[in-house]
Every structure is written in C-alpha cells, then in structure tokens.
Amino acid sequence: MYSYIYDEFVQSPKFKKELDTIESRLTDLGMSGKVVRLALFRDPSDIIAGEVSRGLSTVVAVGNDETARRVLDVVAEYPGTTFGYIPLGTPTHLARLLGIPDGVEACDVLSGRIVETIDMGVVNGKRFLAGIASAKFDARITVSGFRMRATSPGSLQVRNLAVGFVPSPELVADPRDGKLEAVLEVEERRGWNPFRKRRSGRSVLPFTHMEIDGDAPVTIVADGEEMTSDHFDISVEPKMLKVITGRGRMF
C-alpha cells in the first residue's frame, strides 16, 4: 500500500502537467495510492502515523529535498515502513545520491523496488540523512575521549551520505556501515613567506559519536536546516531507514 505526500509547492499550476503524467504512470504500474497534500503549516507526522495504523507499507515524498527531509524523519519512526521519493523542483541532491531521476522516470525506480536499509545521523536530537556542513568552522571536536582542534579555521562536513552536489561516488560515504564520516579541511601556509600560496590540509575521521564545543556559537547546516549552538552532540543510528533506491545510486 502506497501513500504519496505532495508538498505544497508541487500543487501549483506549474507542476500540474507533470503531476498528471506521474499519476498516470503510477496507475499503469499498478501503484496508485492515497494522495496527501501538505499545506504550509501541516505537519506530516500525524498524517503518516494514521496511514501506518491502516496498514501503509510505503510513504513516497513528492517534491524536493526539503519535502523528503520532512517525510523521512517521520518514516524512520516506523521500522516496517519504506521511504520512496519522486523528485520535483529543486534542490534534489538527495535523489541523485539515491539514484532516483526527476519526475515521471522516478516511478519506474519505485516499481523496481530496490530497497536498502541505511543508517541515519542524529545531531542534538534531530535526525539527518545526507550530512552536516559548517563553512567557517573553529571549534573543538571530541571523538572517543580524544579532543582536537584545527590549527586554523576551516570547514567541516559530517557525512552519512554526502553534503550538497557531489561529482563522483568517491566523495560519498557508505550509509550502511554503521558509522559517520567527519571531513575537516583547513588552509595551511608552508614556509616563512607570508605571500606563499596556502595549501589545503584534509583530515577524514570515521566515528559513531562526536561532540563539538565552541567558545562562541557555531552554525551548522544539517540536511538543509540551519542550527546554531555552542555544543553539538552527533551520533549514528544504524539500520534506521528502509529506502527505495535506483541502480545508479552513489553508494
């Protein structure tokens, strides 16, 4: 049994023709289901909970990555339920990572039903699927009792999959390994000459639990949502989400 969660923006006339084509293709594939239309202040939590209680097996987000984030956070609470995604609009970086094409072609991926059970990250009690980014990072990191700090400000990514657009699978973490991956990059100046070109120093650290502490508030972006605090607690929830992927997935 399928339920399709339409974000508010896809209900505009701009997407009517494409939605009609998608609905027709789903009917042809025998995958018609209940359509739920979100409004700006409508929380999908209660909607999905009600559908699951009536035997729902698959929840499909129809919209962009923000739509997917809102829906998958709820789906993860129900272990027997699978998350699907039909990308419309922008951004759709998550769809690319999962190997899902935009629009009507995503219907065939749903029909193929290649299901992977993947990890999710948690930062200060909020789940994320793709990753975390901090562009101007200058704080302490604690992993397994070891505390460290970069020699100069830089950027931090915490990847369960990847952050934003990535050009190749080599830059994507494996969301099935029970770990997250921290990537810290700082600029390093070599030698005494102040005009010498800086080089980028890069450290990659797999972990299951990390703490970030700043002398001042630190801003991060987790799956597109901005968060600011002087302390972040980051961990992994292994095998948390069942998700339909395409053959072209990047992990």
Coordinates of C-alpha atoms in Angstrom, one line a residue:
M1 CA 0.0 0.0 0.0
Y2 CA 1.4 3.4 -1.1
S3 CA 0.8 6.9 0.2
Y4 CA 2.1 9.9 -1.8
I5 CA 2.9 13.1 0.2
Y6 CA 2.6 16.1 -2.1
D7 CA 4.4 19.2 -0.9
E8 CA 2.5 22.4 -1.2
F9 CA 4.6 23.9 -4.0
V10 CA 4.0 21.0 -6.4
Q11 CA 0.3 21.7 -6.2
S12 CA 0.8 24.9 -8.2
P13 CA -0.3 25.1 -11.9
K14 CA 3.4 25.0 -12.8
F15 CA 3.6 21.3 -12.0
K16 CA 0.1 20.2 -13.0
K17 CA 1.0 18.6 -16.3
E18 CA 4.0 16.8 -14.8
L19 CA 1.9 15.5 -11.8
D20 CA -0.8 14.3 -14.2
T21 CA 1.8 12.3 -16.1
I22 CA 3.2 10.9 -12.9
E23 CA -0.2 9.8 -11.6
S24 CA -1.0 8.2 -15.0
R25 CA 2.3 6.3 -14.9
L26 CA 1.7 5.1 -11.4
T27 CA -1.7 3.8 -12.4
D28 CA -0.2 1.9 -15.3
L29 CA 2.3 0.3 -12.9
G30 CA -0.4 -0.7 -10.5
M31 CA 1.0 1.6 -7.8
S32 CA -1.9 4.0 -7.2
G33 CA -2.3 5.0 -3.6
K34 CA -3.7 7.7 -1.3
V35 CA -2.5 11.2 -2.1
V36 CA -1.9 13.5 0.9
R37 CA -1.5 17.2 0.1
L38 CA 0.6 19.2 2.6
A39 CA -0.1 22.8 3.4
L40 CA 2.5 25.2 4.8
F41 CA 1.7 24.5 8.4
R42 CA 0.6 20.9 8.1
D43 CA 2.8 18.5 10.0
P44 CA 3.2 15.2 8.2
S45 CA 3.7 13.3 11.5
D46 CA 0.1 12.7 12.4
I47 CA -0.8 12.0 8.7
I48 CA 1.8 9.3 8.3
A49 CA 1.0 7.8 11.8
G50 CA -2.6 7.5 10.8
E51 CA -1.7 5.9 7.4
V52 CA 0.7 3.4 9.1
S53 CA -2.0 2.3 11.5
R54 CA -4.2 1.4 8.5
G55 CA -1.5 -0.8 7.0
L56 CA 0.6 1.6 5.0
S57 CA 3.8 0.0 3.8
T58 CA 5.4 2.7 1.6
V59 CA 5.5 6.5 2.0
V60 CA 6.6 8.5 -1.1
A61 CA 7.6 12.1 -0.8
V62 CA 6.7 14.1 -4.0
G63 CA 8.7 17.3 -4.1
N64 CA 12.3 18.4 -3.4
D65 CA 14.9 17.5 -0.8
E66 CA 13.1 19.6 1.9
T67 CA 10.0 17.6 1.3
A68 CA 12.0 14.4 1.5
R69 CA 13.6 15.5 4.8
R70 CA 10.2 16.3 6.4
V71 CA 8.8 12.9 5.4
L72 CA 11.7 10.6 6.0
D73 CA 12.2 11.9 9.6
V74 CA 8.7 10.6 10.3
V75 CA 9.0 7.3 8.3
A76 CA 12.1 6.4 10.4
E77 CA 9.9 6.1 13.4
Y78 CA 8.1 3.1 11.9
P79 CA 10.5 0.2 11.1
G80 CA 8.1 -1.6 8.9
T81 CA 7.6 1.3 6.6
T82 CA 9.7 2.1 3.5
F83 CA 10.6 5.6 2.2
G84 CA 10.3 6.5 -1.5
Y85 CA 11.0 9.7 -3.4
I86 CA 9.6 11.3 -6.6
P87 CA 11.8 14.4 -7.1
L88 CA 10.1 17.6 -8.5
G89 CA 11.5 21.1 -8.3
T90 CA 14.9 21.9 -6.7
P91 CA 17.1 21.1 -4.9
T92 CA 17.2 17.3 -5.5
H93 CA 20.7 16.4 -4.5
L94 CA 19.4 13.6 -2.2
A95 CA 17.6 12.0 -5.2
R96 CA 20.8 11.9 -7.2
L97 CA 22.6 10.2 -4.3
L98 CA 19.9 7.6 -4.1
G99 CA 19.9 7.0 -7.9
I100 CA 16.4 8.5 -8.5
P101 CA 15.8 10.5 -11.7
D102 CA 13.5 13.5 -11.6
G103 CA 9.8 13.4 -12.4
V104 CA 7.9 10.6 -14.1
E105 CA 11.1 8.4 -14.5
A106 CA 11.2 8.0 -10.7
C107 CA 8.0 5.9 -11.0
D108 CA 10.0 3.1 -12.6
V109 CA 12.5 3.2 -9.8
L110 CA 9.7 2.8 -7.3
S111 CA 8.3 -0.1 -9.3
G112 CA 11.8 -1.8 -9.4
R113 CA 11.8 -1.6 -5.5
I114 CA 15.5 -2.0 -4.8
V115 CA 15.3 -1.4 -1.0
E116 CA 18.3 -0.6 1.1
T117 CA 18.3 -0.3 4.9
I118 CA 20.6 2.6 5.8
D119 CA 21.9 4.5 8.8
M120 CA 20.8 7.9 9.9
G121 CA 22.7 10.6 11.8
V122 CA 21.4 12.5 14.8
V123 CA 22.5 15.9 15.9
N124 CA 21.2 17.4 19.1
G125 CA 18.2 15.0 18.9
K126 CA 17.3 15.8 15.3
R127 CA 17.9 13.2 12.5
F128 CA 19.7 13.8 9.3
L129 CA 20.2 11.5 6.3
A130 CA 22.7 13.2 3.9
G131 CA 25.1 15.2 6.2
I132 CA 26.1 18.3 8.1
A133 CA 28.2 21.2 6.9
S134 CA 29.9 24.1 8.7
A135 CA 31.6 26.5 6.3
K136 CA 33.5 28.6 8.9
F137 CA 34.4 26.0 11.5
D138 CA 36.5 26.9 14.5
A139 CA 35.7 24.7 17.5
R140 CA 36.8 21.7 19.5
I141 CA 36.0 18.2 18.4
T142 CA 35.8 15.2 20.8
V143 CA 35.8 11.6 19.5
S144 CA 36.3 8.5 21.7
G145 CA 37.6 10.6 24.5
F146 CA 40.2 12.4 22.3
R147 CA 39.8 16.2 22.0
M148 CA 41.3 18.0 19.0
R149 CA 41.1 21.4 17.3
A150 CA 42.2 22.6 13.9
T151 CA 45.3 24.8 13.7
S152 CA 43.3 27.4 11.8
P153 CA 39.7 27.9 10.9
G154 CA 38.3 25.8 8.1
S155 CA 35.3 23.8 7.0
L156 CA 33.7 20.7 8.5
Q157 CA 31.4 18.1 6.9
V158 CA 29.8 15.2 8.6
R159 CA 28.7 12.7 6.0
N160 CA 26.2 9.9 6.3
L161 CA 26.0 10.1 2.5
A162 CA 27.3 13.5 1.3
V163 CA 26.6 17.2 1.6
G164 CA 25.2 19.1 -1.4
F165 CA 26.1 18.2 -5.0
V166 CA 29.0 15.7 -5.4
P167 CA 30.5 14.9 -8.8
S168 CA 31.5 11.3 -8.1
P169 CA 30.8 8.3 -5.8
E170 CA 34.3 8.5 -4.3
L171 CA 33.1 11.5 -2.3
V172 CA 30.1 9.7 -0.9
A173 CA 30.1 7.8 2.5
D174 CA 28.5 4.4 2.8
P175 CA 25.3 4.8 4.8
R176 CA 25.2 1.1 5.6
D177 CA 28.4 0.8 7.6
G178 CA 27.2 1.9 11.0
K179 CA 29.5 5.0 11.0
L180 CA 29.5 8.6 10.1
E181 CA 32.5 10.3 8.4
A182 CA 33.9 13.7 9.5
V183 CA 35.9 15.6 6.9
L184 CA 37.8 18.6 8.2
E185 CA 39.6 20.9 5.8
V186 CA 41.9 23.8 6.8
E187 CA 44.3 26.1 4.9
E188 CA 48.0 25.5 5.7
R189 CA 50.7 28.0 4.9
R190 CA 54.1 26.4 4.1
G191 CA 57.3 28.2 4.9
W192 CA 58.0 31.7 6.3
N193 CA 56.9 33.7 3.3
P194 CA 53.5 35.3 4.0
F195 CA 52.8 35.6 0.3
R196 CA 53.3 31.9 -0.3
K197 CA 50.2 30.1 -1.6
R198 CA 48.2 28.3 1.0
R199 CA 47.6 24.5 0.7
S200 CA 44.5 22.7 1.9
G201 CA 45.0 20.2 4.7
R202 CA 42.3 17.5 4.9
S203 CA 41.5 15.0 7.6
V204 CA 38.9 12.2 7.4
L205 CA 37.7 10.6 10.6
P206 CA 35.1 7.8 10.8
F207 CA 33.1 7.8 14.0
T208 CA 30.0 6.7 15.8
H209 CA 29.8 9.6 18.3
M210 CA 31.3 13.1 18.2
E211 CA 30.9 16.2 20.2
I212 CA 31.5 19.8 19.0
D213 CA 32.2 22.6 21.5
G214 CA 32.8 26.2 20.5
D215 CA 34.0 29.2 22.5
A216 CA 31.3 31.1 20.6
P217 CA 28.1 29.7 19.0
V218 CA 28.8 27.5 15.9
T219 CA 26.4 27.4 12.9
I220 CA 25.9 24.1 11.1
V221 CA 23.5 23.1 8.3
A222 CA 22.0 19.6 8.6
D223 CA 20.2 18.4 5.5
G224 CA 19.5 22.0 4.6
E225 CA 18.3 23.0 8.1
E226 CA 20.4 25.6 9.9
M227 CA 21.2 25.1 13.6
T228 CA 23.3 27.3 15.9
S229 CA 24.7 26.3 19.3
D230 CA 27.9 26.2 21.3
H231 CA 27.5 22.4 21.7
F232 CA 26.6 19.7 19.3
D233 CA 26.2 16.0 20.1
I234 CA 26.4 13.9 16.9
S235 CA 25.8 10.2 16.6
V236 CA 24.7 7.4 14.2
E237 CA 21.6 5.3 14.3
P238 CA 22.5 2.1 12.4
K239 CA 20.0 0.5 10.0
M240 CA 17.3 3.1 10.8
L241 CA 15.6 3.7 7.4
K242 CA 14.3 1.5 4.6
V243 CA 14.6 3.4 1.4
I244 CA 13.9 2.7 -2.3
T245 CA 16.9 3.3 -4.5
G246 CA 17.8 3.2 -8.1
R247 CA 20.5 1.2 -9.8
G248 CA 22.5 4.4 -10.2
R249 CA 22.8 5.1 -6.5
M250 CA 26.1 6.6 -5.5
F251 CA 26.9 4.2 -2.6

